[in-house]
Amino acid sequence: MHKLLSKGVLNKGRTLNPWLMILPAFLILLVFNIFPLLWSLGISFHRFSVIIREIPRYVGGLNYINVITSAEAWDRIIRTGIYLAYSLSFQFGLGLLLSLLLFEDFKGKRILITLFTIPLMIAPVASSLFFRYLFDENLGPVNNFLKHVVGYGPLWFSSDISPLGIPYALFTVILVETWIWTPFVMFLLTAGMSSIPQDLIEQSRVDSLKFRHKFRYVILPYIKPMIALALIFRFMDSLKTFDSIYILTAGGPGATTELISVYIYRVAFERWDFGSATALSYLVLVIVIFMTNVFMRYILGGERS
Amino acid sequence: MRKRNQYTTPLILYRVRKSLKFALLIALLMIYLIPIYGMFSLAFKPRAEIYSGLFELTRITLENFEEAYRYGAYSAITNSIIVTVGGVSIALILAVLASYAFSRFAIKGKNILMFYILSTRMMPPITLIIPIFIMFFNIGLKGTYLGLILVYAMMSIPLSIWMIKSFIDDIPKDIDQAALVDGHSTMFILFKIIIPMVIPGIAASAAFAAIMLWNEFLFALLLSGVDTKPTSVLLSSIRGERGFNWGRVAAIEVVYILPIIVLVFWLQKYMLRGLTFGTVRR
């Protein structure tokens, strides 16, 4: 099949140019994706403020220098790093646990998986808004429950430091993101595990392998590509996290939960400093591309899934 | 299988362990779905009982839905439907054409083009939104349905191309070959032979794109106007109000997420492709 395709056998005898079929879709991408992307790069080299209606002025790499030397931007980047570390480890830890629990076949496994994927598919805006009710500091059901059981309910949206060493507001954001995204990891890992040959599982049972060894030598090799894939997707999307933070805390209190995407949004649409905002978003884009390559190279070891 | 197991671990232990695992799984699921259950229960609760326990649902009322209706939920849902259907329809028509070409033709630079399309998934939307915002502001598309629909088409074309291509790739190329030998045109082959075979796949791709657009927030927040704001923006604007009614919020949310929950059950078969942009298939 691949041979046929690469030799282009199917081009023969066709009168229609394939480019004509691609063109309409490509035009939309050109106008609303490639063009804005280049324009954005252009803006990042200009001083550009909308409120005072000044004419964009070319300033060279000044915006980039400003962003790189700004303590504020670095603070947001570090916050984003902390957020990434916690939320990705929660998601992968819990996702792995769930997929291991779902390892063996049983009746109703499919429906169970489906139920788990619901949080993933519904709008983050809707679920985050509901979490604001659940975690309401005075009357919310979570604190209501905690006050009954342990006699104390933390201020979930404050900058008080939680036992994990991060402010509660950030912790709440991480909690909600974990709730939304764990099924994604679970789903990919489950798919990876289902590709393990049945004889191998059988053999490990006959040999009564310890779980530790079974995981290391039977399961892990098969789910490795899926872990890499999940990591790439989760890394990219975590950097984009906007909806849930905007709804939960709007970046506050202060700048406690102002992660990079919320920060860029604020610089652009509250300070109307488009130059710095685009420069910063280009830096993020470069980081994403760089990290994706790193993940691909080190975890997949060059192989493609 | 079980017989062999008797040699390694006692059957009783094996069964206990298995049921413990299952119990843990169910417990986790319960905890996991509490927020969803809570949303539904809150939506049907009388206003006075909103903070009195999430689980007791003593009296069911529709007053929250009436209030949500008065609050503008109806027009927000309508707007969501308009922009989602508009975006998905454009994307679908264009993506079917493109993905067939990508699947069946040898095109120069195909890999680069496909990789570019995939890479749009990586771009932080915030990179695109500033130029698009300026563009729409200047040509008067800001606040219109058309503007949002075009951006949504742009957002869902990559997902649709990759997914639909993965379904078309599954169809043997001999079928095209045979039709070509019979003297059929490319368009005939695509619309009369290939598309009917991948209808479920196209429907699944459309559903994934629709869910993405239905849930979309950032572009809607900046590009929609007072009359064209979709549900996600309506919900976010409630957030800024003081002392708002949670019952009403939950009612809007229930109407907003119910179609998705229904779709999820149907989409289960295609979930892996949908989540991985069609790059992993089974």
Coordinates of C-alpha atoms in Angstrom, one line a residue:
Chain A
M1 CA 0.0 0.0 0.0
H2 CA 2.8 2.4 0.9
K3 CA 4.6 1.4 -2.3
L4 CA 1.7 2.4 -4.4
L5 CA 1.3 5.7 -2.6
S6 CA 4.9 6.7 -2.8
K7 CA 5.1 5.9 -6.5
G8 CA 2.1 8.0 -7.0
V9 CA 0.3 5.3 -9.1
L10 CA -3.0 6.9 -8.3
N11 CA -2.1 10.1 -10.0
K12 CA -2.2 8.3 -13.3
G13 CA -5.4 8.7 -15.3
R14 CA -6.6 11.6 -13.2
T15 CA -7.6 14.8 -14.8
L16 CA -8.0 16.8 -11.6
N17 CA -5.0 18.5 -10.1
P18 CA -4.8 17.4 -6.4
W19 CA -3.7 21.0 -5.6
L20 CA -7.2 22.2 -6.5
M21 CA -8.6 19.9 -3.8
I22 CA -6.2 21.2 -1.2
L23 CA -6.4 24.8 -2.1
P24 CA -9.7 25.8 -0.5
A25 CA -8.7 24.4 2.9
F26 CA -5.2 25.9 2.5
L27 CA -6.6 29.3 1.7
I28 CA -8.5 29.5 5.0
L29 CA -5.3 28.4 6.8
L30 CA -3.3 31.0 4.9
V31 CA -5.6 33.9 5.8
F32 CA -6.4 32.9 9.4
N33 CA -3.3 31.0 10.4
I34 CA -0.2 31.6 8.4
F35 CA -0.8 35.3 7.8
P36 CA -1.7 36.1 11.4
L37 CA 1.4 34.2 12.5
L38 CA 3.7 36.2 10.3
W39 CA 1.9 39.5 11.1
S40 CA 2.3 38.6 14.8
L41 CA 6.0 38.2 14.2
G42 CA 6.0 41.7 12.6
I43 CA 4.1 43.2 15.5
S44 CA 6.7 41.8 17.9
F45 CA 9.3 44.1 16.3
H46 CA 7.2 47.2 16.7
R47 CA 6.1 49.4 19.4
F48 CA 2.4 49.1 19.2
S49 CA -0.2 50.4 21.5
V50 CA -3.9 50.6 20.5
I51 CA -5.2 52.9 23.1
I52 CA -3.3 56.0 22.1
R53 CA -3.7 55.1 18.5
E54 CA -0.1 55.7 17.7
I55 CA 1.4 54.5 14.4
P56 CA 3.4 51.3 14.9
R57 CA 7.0 52.1 15.1
Y58 CA 9.8 49.7 14.3
V59 CA 12.0 49.1 17.4
G60 CA 14.0 46.1 16.3
G61 CA 14.5 43.5 19.1
L62 CA 13.6 45.9 21.8
N63 CA 10.4 44.0 22.8
Y64 CA 12.3 40.8 23.1
I65 CA 15.0 42.4 25.2
N66 CA 12.3 44.0 27.4
V67 CA 10.5 40.7 27.9
I68 CA 13.7 38.7 28.6
T69 CA 15.0 41.2 31.1
S70 CA 11.6 41.7 32.8
A71 CA 11.4 40.3 36.3
E72 CA 7.7 40.1 35.9
A73 CA 7.8 37.9 32.8
W74 CA 10.3 35.6 34.5
D75 CA 8.1 35.4 37.6
R76 CA 5.2 34.2 35.3
I77 CA 7.5 31.7 33.5
I78 CA 8.6 30.2 36.8
R79 CA 5.0 30.0 38.0
T80 CA 4.1 28.2 34.8
G81 CA 7.0 25.8 35.4
I82 CA 5.8 25.0 38.9
Y83 CA 2.3 24.6 37.6
L84 CA 3.5 22.3 34.8
A85 CA 5.5 20.1 37.2
Y86 CA 2.7 19.6 39.7
S87 CA -0.2 19.2 37.2
L88 CA 1.6 16.9 34.8
S89 CA 2.8 14.6 37.7
F90 CA -0.7 14.5 39.1
Q91 CA -2.2 13.7 35.8
F92 CA 0.4 11.1 34.9
G93 CA 0.3 9.5 38.3
L94 CA -3.4 9.3 38.5
G95 CA -3.7 8.4 34.9
L96 CA -1.3 5.5 35.3
L97 CA -3.0 4.3 38.4
L98 CA -6.4 4.3 36.6
S99 CA -5.0 2.6 33.5
L100 CA -3.4 -0.1 35.6
L101 CA -6.7 -0.7 37.4
L102 CA -8.3 -1.0 34.0
F103 CA -5.6 -3.4 32.8
E104 CA -7.5 -6.6 33.0
D105 CA -10.7 -7.1 31.1
F106 CA -14.0 -7.2 32.8
K107 CA -17.6 -6.7 31.9
G108 CA -18.5 -3.0 31.6
K109 CA -14.9 -1.8 31.1
R110 CA -15.9 0.2 28.1
I111 CA -18.7 2.0 29.8
L112 CA -16.4 2.8 32.7
I113 CA -13.8 4.3 30.4
T114 CA -16.5 6.3 28.7
L115 CA -17.8 7.7 32.0
F116 CA -14.2 8.7 32.9
T117 CA -13.8 10.6 29.6
I118 CA -16.8 12.9 30.3
P119 CA -14.8 15.6 32.2
L120 CA -12.4 15.7 29.3
M121 CA -15.0 16.5 26.7
I122 CA -17.1 19.1 28.5
A123 CA -16.2 22.8 28.3
P124 CA -13.5 23.8 30.8
V125 CA -15.5 27.1 31.3
A126 CA -18.5 25.1 32.6
S127 CA -16.6 22.8 34.8
S128 CA -14.3 25.5 36.2
L129 CA -17.3 27.7 37.0
F130 CA -18.9 24.8 38.9
F131 CA -15.7 24.2 40.8
R132 CA -15.9 27.7 42.0
Y133 CA -19.2 26.8 43.6
L134 CA -17.8 23.5 45.0
F135 CA -14.8 25.2 46.5
D136 CA -16.5 28.3 47.7
E137 CA -14.7 29.3 50.8
N138 CA -17.7 30.0 53.0
L139 CA -20.6 28.0 51.9
G140 CA -19.3 25.6 49.2
P141 CA -19.9 21.9 49.6
V142 CA -16.2 21.0 49.8
N143 CA -15.5 23.3 52.8
N144 CA -18.9 22.3 54.3
F145 CA -17.8 18.7 54.2
L146 CA -14.3 19.4 55.5
K147 CA -15.6 21.5 58.4
H148 CA -17.8 18.6 59.5
V149 CA -15.0 16.1 59.2
V150 CA -11.8 17.9 60.1
G151 CA -13.3 21.1 61.5
Y152 CA -11.4 23.3 59.1
G153 CA -11.8 24.4 55.5
P154 CA -8.9 26.1 53.7
L155 CA -9.3 29.2 51.6
W156 CA -9.2 27.6 48.2
F157 CA -8.8 30.8 46.2
S158 CA -6.4 32.6 48.5
S159 CA -2.6 33.1 48.3
D160 CA -2.1 31.2 51.6
I161 CA 0.5 28.5 51.2
S162 CA -1.0 25.0 51.0
P163 CA 0.8 21.9 52.4
L164 CA 2.3 21.2 49.0
G165 CA 4.3 24.4 49.2
I166 CA 2.3 26.3 46.6
P167 CA -0.5 28.9 47.2
Y168 CA -4.0 27.4 47.6
A169 CA -5.3 29.3 44.5
L170 CA -2.6 27.7 42.3
F171 CA -3.3 24.3 43.9
T172 CA -7.0 24.7 43.1
V173 CA -6.2 25.4 39.5
I174 CA -4.0 22.4 39.4
L175 CA -6.7 20.3 41.0
V176 CA -9.3 21.3 38.4
E177 CA -6.8 20.8 35.5
T178 CA -6.0 17.4 36.9
W179 CA -9.7 16.6 37.0
I180 CA -10.1 17.6 33.4
W181 CA -7.0 16.0 31.9
T182 CA -6.3 12.8 33.8
P183 CA -8.7 10.9 31.6
F184 CA -6.7 11.9 28.6
V185 CA -3.6 10.3 30.0
M186 CA -5.6 7.3 31.2
F187 CA -7.1 6.8 27.8
L188 CA -3.8 6.9 25.9
L189 CA -2.1 4.6 28.4
T190 CA -5.0 2.1 28.3
A191 CA -4.7 2.1 24.5
G192 CA -1.0 1.4 24.9
M193 CA -1.6 -1.5 27.3
S194 CA -4.1 -3.1 25.0
S195 CA -1.4 -3.5 22.4
I196 CA 0.5 -5.9 24.7
P197 CA 0.4 -9.4 23.2
Q198 CA -1.8 -11.7 25.1
D199 CA 0.9 -14.4 25.3
L200 CA 3.2 -12.1 27.0
I201 CA 0.6 -11.3 29.7
E202 CA -0.1 -15.0 30.1
Q203 CA 3.6 -15.8 30.3
S204 CA 4.2 -13.2 33.0
R205 CA 1.3 -14.8 35.0
V206 CA 2.8 -18.3 34.6
D207 CA 6.1 -17.1 35.8
S208 CA 4.3 -15.3 38.6
L209 CA 6.3 -12.1 38.0
K210 CA 6.3 -9.6 40.8
F211 CA 4.2 -6.5 39.8
R212 CA 7.3 -4.4 39.9
H213 CA 9.0 -6.6 37.3
K214 CA 5.8 -7.1 35.3
F215 CA 5.5 -3.3 35.0
R216 CA 9.1 -2.8 34.1
Y217 CA 9.5 -5.6 31.5
V218 CA 6.0 -6.3 30.2
I219 CA 4.0 -3.1 30.4
L220 CA 6.4 -0.3 30.2
P221 CA 8.0 -1.1 26.8
Y222 CA 4.5 -1.1 25.2
I223 CA 3.2 2.1 26.7
K224 CA 6.4 4.1 26.2
P225 CA 5.3 5.6 22.9
M226 CA 2.0 6.5 24.4
I227 CA 3.6 8.1 27.4
A228 CA 5.7 10.2 25.0
L229 CA 2.6 11.1 23.0
A230 CA 0.6 12.0 26.0
L231 CA 3.5 14.0 27.4
I232 CA 3.8 16.0 24.2
F233 CA 0.1 16.8 24.0
R234 CA -0.2 17.6 27.7
F235 CA 2.9 19.8 27.6
M236 CA 1.6 21.8 24.7
D237 CA -1.9 22.1 26.0
S238 CA -0.8 23.0 29.6
L239 CA 1.1 26.0 28.3
K240 CA -2.1 27.1 26.7
T241 CA -4.2 26.7 29.8
F242 CA -6.4 29.8 29.8
D243 CA -10.1 29.0 30.2
S244 CA -10.0 27.3 33.6
I245 CA -7.7 30.0 35.1
Y246 CA -9.7 32.8 33.7
I247 CA -12.8 31.4 35.3
L248 CA -11.4 30.1 38.5
T249 CA -9.2 33.0 39.6
A250 CA -8.6 35.3 36.6
G251 CA -4.9 35.1 37.5
G252 CA -5.4 36.3 41.1
P253 CA -5.1 36.9 43.9
G254 CA -2.4 39.3 42.8
A255 CA -0.5 37.4 40.3
T256 CA -0.6 34.0 42.2
T257 CA -2.2 32.1 39.3
E258 CA -1.2 34.3 36.4
L259 CA 0.4 31.7 34.2
I260 CA 2.1 32.5 31.0
S261 CA -1.0 32.5 28.7
V262 CA -3.1 34.5 31.1
Y263 CA -0.2 36.9 31.5
I264 CA 0.1 37.4 27.7
Y265 CA -3.6 37.9 27.5
R266 CA -3.3 40.6 30.2
V267 CA -0.4 42.4 28.5
A268 CA -2.2 42.4 25.2
F269 CA -5.8 43.2 26.2
E270 CA -5.5 45.0 29.5
R271 CA -2.3 47.0 29.0
W272 CA -2.8 47.0 25.2
D273 CA 0.9 46.4 24.7
F274 CA 0.7 44.3 21.6
G275 CA 4.5 44.4 20.9
S276 CA 5.5 42.8 24.2
A277 CA 2.6 40.3 24.1
T278 CA 3.5 39.0 20.6
A279 CA 7.2 38.9 21.5
L280 CA 6.4 36.8 24.6
S281 CA 4.0 34.5 22.7
Y282 CA 6.7 33.9 20.1
L283 CA 9.1 32.9 22.9
V284 CA 6.5 30.5 24.1
L285 CA 6.1 29.1 20.6
V286 CA 9.9 28.5 20.4
I287 CA 9.8 26.8 23.8
V288 CA 7.0 24.5 22.7
I289 CA 8.7 23.5 19.5
F290 CA 12.0 22.9 21.3
M291 CA 10.5 20.8 24.1
T292 CA 8.4 18.8 21.6
N293 CA 11.6 17.9 19.8
V294 CA 13.3 17.0 23.0
F295 CA 10.4 14.7 24.0
M296 CA 10.3 13.1 20.6
R297 CA 14.1 12.5 20.6
Y298 CA 14.7 11.2 24.1
I299 CA 11.6 9.2 24.8
L300 CA 10.7 7.8 21.5
G301 CA 14.3 7.4 20.6
G302 CA 13.7 8.5 17.0
E303 CA 11.0 6.0 16.3
R304 CA 7.6 7.2 15.1
S305 CA 4.2 6.1 16.3
Chain B
M1 CA -6.2 -19.1 32.4
R2 CA -7.7 -19.4 35.8
K3 CA -6.4 -22.9 36.2
R4 CA -2.9 -21.8 35.7
N5 CA -3.5 -19.1 38.2
Q6 CA -4.3 -21.6 40.9
Y7 CA -0.7 -22.7 40.8
T8 CA 0.7 -19.3 41.3
T9 CA -1.7 -17.6 43.7
P10 CA -4.5 -19.1 45.6
L11 CA -7.8 -18.6 43.9
I12 CA -9.4 -16.9 46.9
L13 CA -6.6 -14.4 47.2
Y14 CA -6.8 -13.7 43.5
R15 CA -10.5 -13.1 43.7
V16 CA -10.2 -10.8 46.7
R17 CA -7.5 -8.8 45.0
K18 CA -9.6 -8.5 41.9
S19 CA -12.7 -7.3 43.7
L20 CA -10.6 -4.9 45.8
K21 CA -9.2 -3.4 42.6
F22 CA -12.7 -3.1 41.1
A23 CA -14.0 -1.5 44.3
L24 CA -11.1 1.1 44.2
L25 CA -11.9 1.8 40.6
I26 CA -15.6 2.4 41.3
A27 CA -14.8 4.6 44.3
L28 CA -12.5 6.7 42.1
L29 CA -15.1 7.0 39.5
M30 CA -17.7 8.1 42.0
I31 CA -15.3 10.8 43.4
Y32 CA -14.6 11.7 39.8
L33 CA -18.1 12.2 38.7
I34 CA -19.3 14.1 41.8
P35 CA -18.9 17.5 40.1
I36 CA -21.0 16.4 37.1
Y37 CA -23.7 14.9 39.4
G38 CA -23.6 18.1 41.4
M39 CA -24.2 20.3 38.4
F40 CA -27.3 18.4 37.5
S41 CA -28.6 18.2 41.1
L42 CA -28.0 21.9 41.6
A43 CA -29.8 22.8 38.4
F44 CA -33.0 21.2 39.6
K45 CA -32.8 22.5 43.2
P46 CA -35.0 25.3 44.6
R47 CA -33.0 28.5 45.3
A48 CA -33.3 28.3 49.0
E49 CA -31.6 24.9 49.2
I50 CA -28.6 25.7 47.1
Y51 CA -26.0 25.5 49.9
S52 CA -27.8 22.7 51.8
G53 CA -25.9 19.6 50.7
L54 CA -25.1 18.5 47.2
F55 CA -26.7 15.1 47.3
E56 CA -30.1 15.7 48.8
L57 CA -32.6 16.5 46.1
T58 CA -35.8 16.7 48.0
R59 CA -37.8 18.9 45.7
I60 CA -37.3 19.2 42.0
T61 CA -38.0 22.5 40.4
L62 CA -37.5 24.0 36.9
E63 CA -37.3 27.6 38.2
N64 CA -33.5 27.7 37.6
F65 CA -34.1 26.9 33.9
E66 CA -36.8 29.6 33.7
E67 CA -34.4 32.1 35.2
A68 CA -31.6 31.0 32.9
Y69 CA -33.9 31.5 30.0
R70 CA -34.7 35.1 31.2
Y71 CA -31.0 35.7 31.6
G72 CA -30.2 35.1 28.0
A73 CA -29.2 31.5 28.0
Y74 CA -31.5 30.8 25.0
S75 CA -29.8 33.3 22.7
A76 CA -26.3 32.2 23.9
I77 CA -27.1 28.6 23.1
T78 CA -28.5 29.6 19.8
N79 CA -25.3 31.6 19.1
S80 CA -23.2 28.6 20.1
I81 CA -25.1 26.4 17.7
I82 CA -24.8 29.0 14.9
V83 CA -21.0 29.4 15.2
T84 CA -20.3 25.7 15.8
V85 CA -22.4 24.5 12.9
G86 CA -21.1 27.2 10.6
G87 CA -17.4 26.5 11.5
V88 CA -17.8 22.7 11.3
S89 CA -19.7 22.8 8.0
I90 CA -17.1 24.9 6.2
A91 CA -14.2 22.9 7.8
L92 CA -15.8 19.6 6.8
I93 CA -16.4 20.3 3.2
L94 CA -12.9 21.7 2.7
A95 CA -11.3 19.0 4.8
V96 CA -12.9 16.1 2.9
L97 CA -11.5 17.4 -0.4
A98 CA -8.1 18.1 1.0
S99 CA -7.8 14.8 3.0
Y100 CA -8.7 12.8 -0.1
A101 CA -6.0 14.5 -2.1
F102 CA -3.5 13.9 0.8
S103 CA -4.5 10.3 1.1
R104 CA -4.5 9.3 -2.6
F105 CA -2.2 11.6 -4.5
A106 CA 1.6 11.9 -4.6
I107 CA 2.0 15.6 -4.0
K108 CA 5.3 17.4 -3.8
G109 CA 5.9 18.7 -0.3
K110 CA 3.0 16.6 1.2
N111 CA 4.9 15.7 4.3
I112 CA 5.8 19.3 5.0
L113 CA 2.3 20.4 4.4
M114 CA 0.8 17.7 6.6
F115 CA 3.4 18.5 9.3
Y116 CA 2.5 22.2 9.1
I117 CA -1.2 21.3 9.5
L118 CA -0.4 19.2 12.6
S119 CA 1.8 21.9 14.0
T120 CA -1.2 24.3 14.2
R121 CA -2.2 22.1 17.1
M122 CA 0.9 23.3 19.0
M123 CA 0.5 27.0 18.4
P124 CA -0.6 28.9 21.5
P125 CA -3.9 30.5 20.3
I126 CA -2.7 33.7 22.0
T127 CA -0.1 34.1 19.2
L128 CA -2.8 34.2 16.6
I129 CA -5.4 36.2 18.5
I130 CA -3.7 39.6 18.4
P131 CA -3.4 39.9 14.6
I132 CA -6.8 38.4 14.1
F133 CA -8.3 40.8 16.6
I134 CA -6.7 43.8 14.8
M135 CA -7.8 42.4 11.4
F136 CA -11.4 41.9 12.5
F137 CA -11.5 45.2 14.2
N138 CA -10.4 47.0 11.0
I139 CA -12.6 45.2 8.5
G140 CA -15.6 45.1 10.8
L141 CA -15.8 41.4 11.4
K142 CA -15.5 41.8 15.1
G143 CA -18.8 41.0 16.8
T144 CA -20.2 39.2 13.8
Y145 CA -21.1 35.5 13.4
L146 CA -19.1 35.4 10.1
G147 CA -15.9 36.4 11.8
L148 CA -16.1 33.8 14.5
I149 CA -17.3 31.1 12.0
L150 CA -14.2 31.8 9.8
V151 CA -11.8 31.5 12.7
Y152 CA -13.6 28.4 13.9
A153 CA -13.3 26.9 10.4
M154 CA -9.6 27.6 10.6
M155 CA -9.3 26.0 14.0
S156 CA -11.2 22.8 13.0
I157 CA -9.7 22.2 9.5
P158 CA -6.4 20.7 10.8
L159 CA -8.2 18.2 13.1
S160 CA -10.7 17.3 10.4
I161 CA -8.0 16.8 7.7
W162 CA -5.9 14.6 9.9
M163 CA -8.8 12.5 11.1
I164 CA -10.6 12.1 7.8
K165 CA -7.4 11.3 6.1
S166 CA -6.8 8.5 8.7
F167 CA -10.2 7.1 7.8
I168 CA -9.7 7.3 4.1
D169 CA -6.2 5.7 4.5
D170 CA -8.0 2.7 5.9
I171 CA -9.8 2.1 2.6
P172 CA -7.8 0.0 0.2
K173 CA -6.5 2.0 -2.8
D174 CA -7.5 -0.9 -5.1
I175 CA -11.0 0.5 -4.9
D176 CA -10.0 3.8 -6.4
Q177 CA -7.8 2.0 -8.9
A178 CA -10.7 -0.1 -10.1
A179 CA -13.0 2.9 -10.4
L180 CA -10.3 4.7 -12.4
V181 CA -10.0 1.8 -14.7
D182 CA -13.8 2.0 -15.2
G183 CA -13.3 5.6 -16.3
H184 CA -14.9 7.4 -13.4
S185 CA -13.7 10.9 -12.5
T186 CA -12.0 11.8 -9.3
M187 CA -15.0 13.7 -8.0
F188 CA -17.3 10.7 -8.8
I189 CA -14.9 8.4 -6.9
L190 CA -14.7 10.7 -4.0
F191 CA -18.4 11.5 -3.6
K192 CA -20.0 8.3 -4.8
I193 CA -17.6 5.7 -3.6
I194 CA -15.2 6.9 -0.9
I195 CA -17.4 9.2 1.1
P196 CA -20.2 6.7 1.6
M197 CA -17.6 4.3 3.0
V198 CA -16.3 6.7 5.6
I199 CA -19.5 8.3 6.6
P200 CA -19.1 7.2 10.3
G201 CA -15.5 8.5 10.3
I202 CA -16.5 11.8 8.9
A203 CA -19.4 12.1 11.4
A204 CA -17.0 11.3 14.2
S205 CA -14.5 13.9 12.9
A206 CA -17.3 16.4 12.7
A207 CA -18.4 15.6 16.2
F208 CA -14.9 16.1 17.6
A209 CA -14.5 19.4 15.8
A210 CA -18.0 20.5 17.0
I211 CA -17.1 19.7 20.6
M212 CA -13.9 21.7 20.3
L213 CA -15.8 24.7 18.9
W214 CA -18.7 24.4 21.2
N215 CA -16.3 24.6 24.2
E216 CA -14.1 27.3 22.7
F217 CA -13.6 30.3 24.9
L218 CA -10.6 32.6 24.1
F219 CA -11.5 33.5 20.5
A220 CA -15.2 33.9 21.4
L221 CA -14.3 36.1 24.3
L222 CA -12.4 38.6 22.2
L223 CA -14.2 38.3 18.8
S224 CA -17.9 38.0 19.7
G225 CA -20.2 40.9 20.3
V226 CA -23.1 41.6 22.7
D227 CA -25.6 39.8 20.5
T228 CA -23.4 37.1 19.2
K229 CA -21.8 35.8 22.4
P230 CA -21.8 32.1 22.7
T231 CA -22.5 30.2 25.9
S232 CA -18.9 30.0 27.1
V233 CA -18.7 33.8 27.1
L234 CA -22.1 34.1 28.8
L235 CA -20.9 31.8 31.6
S236 CA -17.7 33.7 32.0
S237 CA -19.5 37.0 32.3
I238 CA -21.6 35.6 35.2
R239 CA -18.3 35.1 37.0
G240 CA -17.8 38.8 37.4
E241 CA -21.2 39.5 39.0
R242 CA -21.7 39.7 42.8
G243 CA -24.0 37.4 44.6
F244 CA -25.2 35.6 41.6
N245 CA -27.5 32.6 41.6
W246 CA -25.7 29.3 41.4
G247 CA -28.8 27.5 40.5
R248 CA -29.1 29.5 37.3
V249 CA -25.5 28.9 36.5
A250 CA -25.9 25.2 36.9
A251 CA -29.0 25.2 34.7
I252 CA -27.1 27.0 31.9
E253 CA -24.2 24.5 32.4
V254 CA -26.5 21.5 32.2
V255 CA -28.0 22.7 28.9
Y256 CA -24.5 23.5 27.7
I257 CA -22.9 20.1 28.5
L258 CA -25.7 17.7 28.0
P259 CA -25.3 17.4 24.2
I260 CA -21.6 16.7 24.8
I261 CA -22.2 13.9 27.3
V262 CA -24.6 12.3 24.9
L263 CA -22.0 12.6 22.1
V264 CA -19.2 11.1 24.3
F265 CA -21.0 7.8 24.5
W266 CA -21.4 7.6 20.7
L267 CA -17.8 8.7 20.1
Q268 CA -16.2 6.1 22.3
K269 CA -15.1 4.0 19.4
Y270 CA -13.2 7.0 17.8
M271 CA -11.9 8.5 21.0
L272 CA -8.3 7.6 20.5
R273 CA -8.2 9.1 17.0
G274 CA -10.0 12.2 18.2
L275 CA -7.7 12.8 21.2
T276 CA -4.5 12.3 19.2
F277 CA -5.5 14.3 16.2
G278 CA -5.9 11.1 14.1
T279 CA -2.3 10.3 14.5
V280 CA -2.9 7.1 16.4
R281 CA -5.5 4.7 15.1
R282 CA -6.7 1.3 15.8

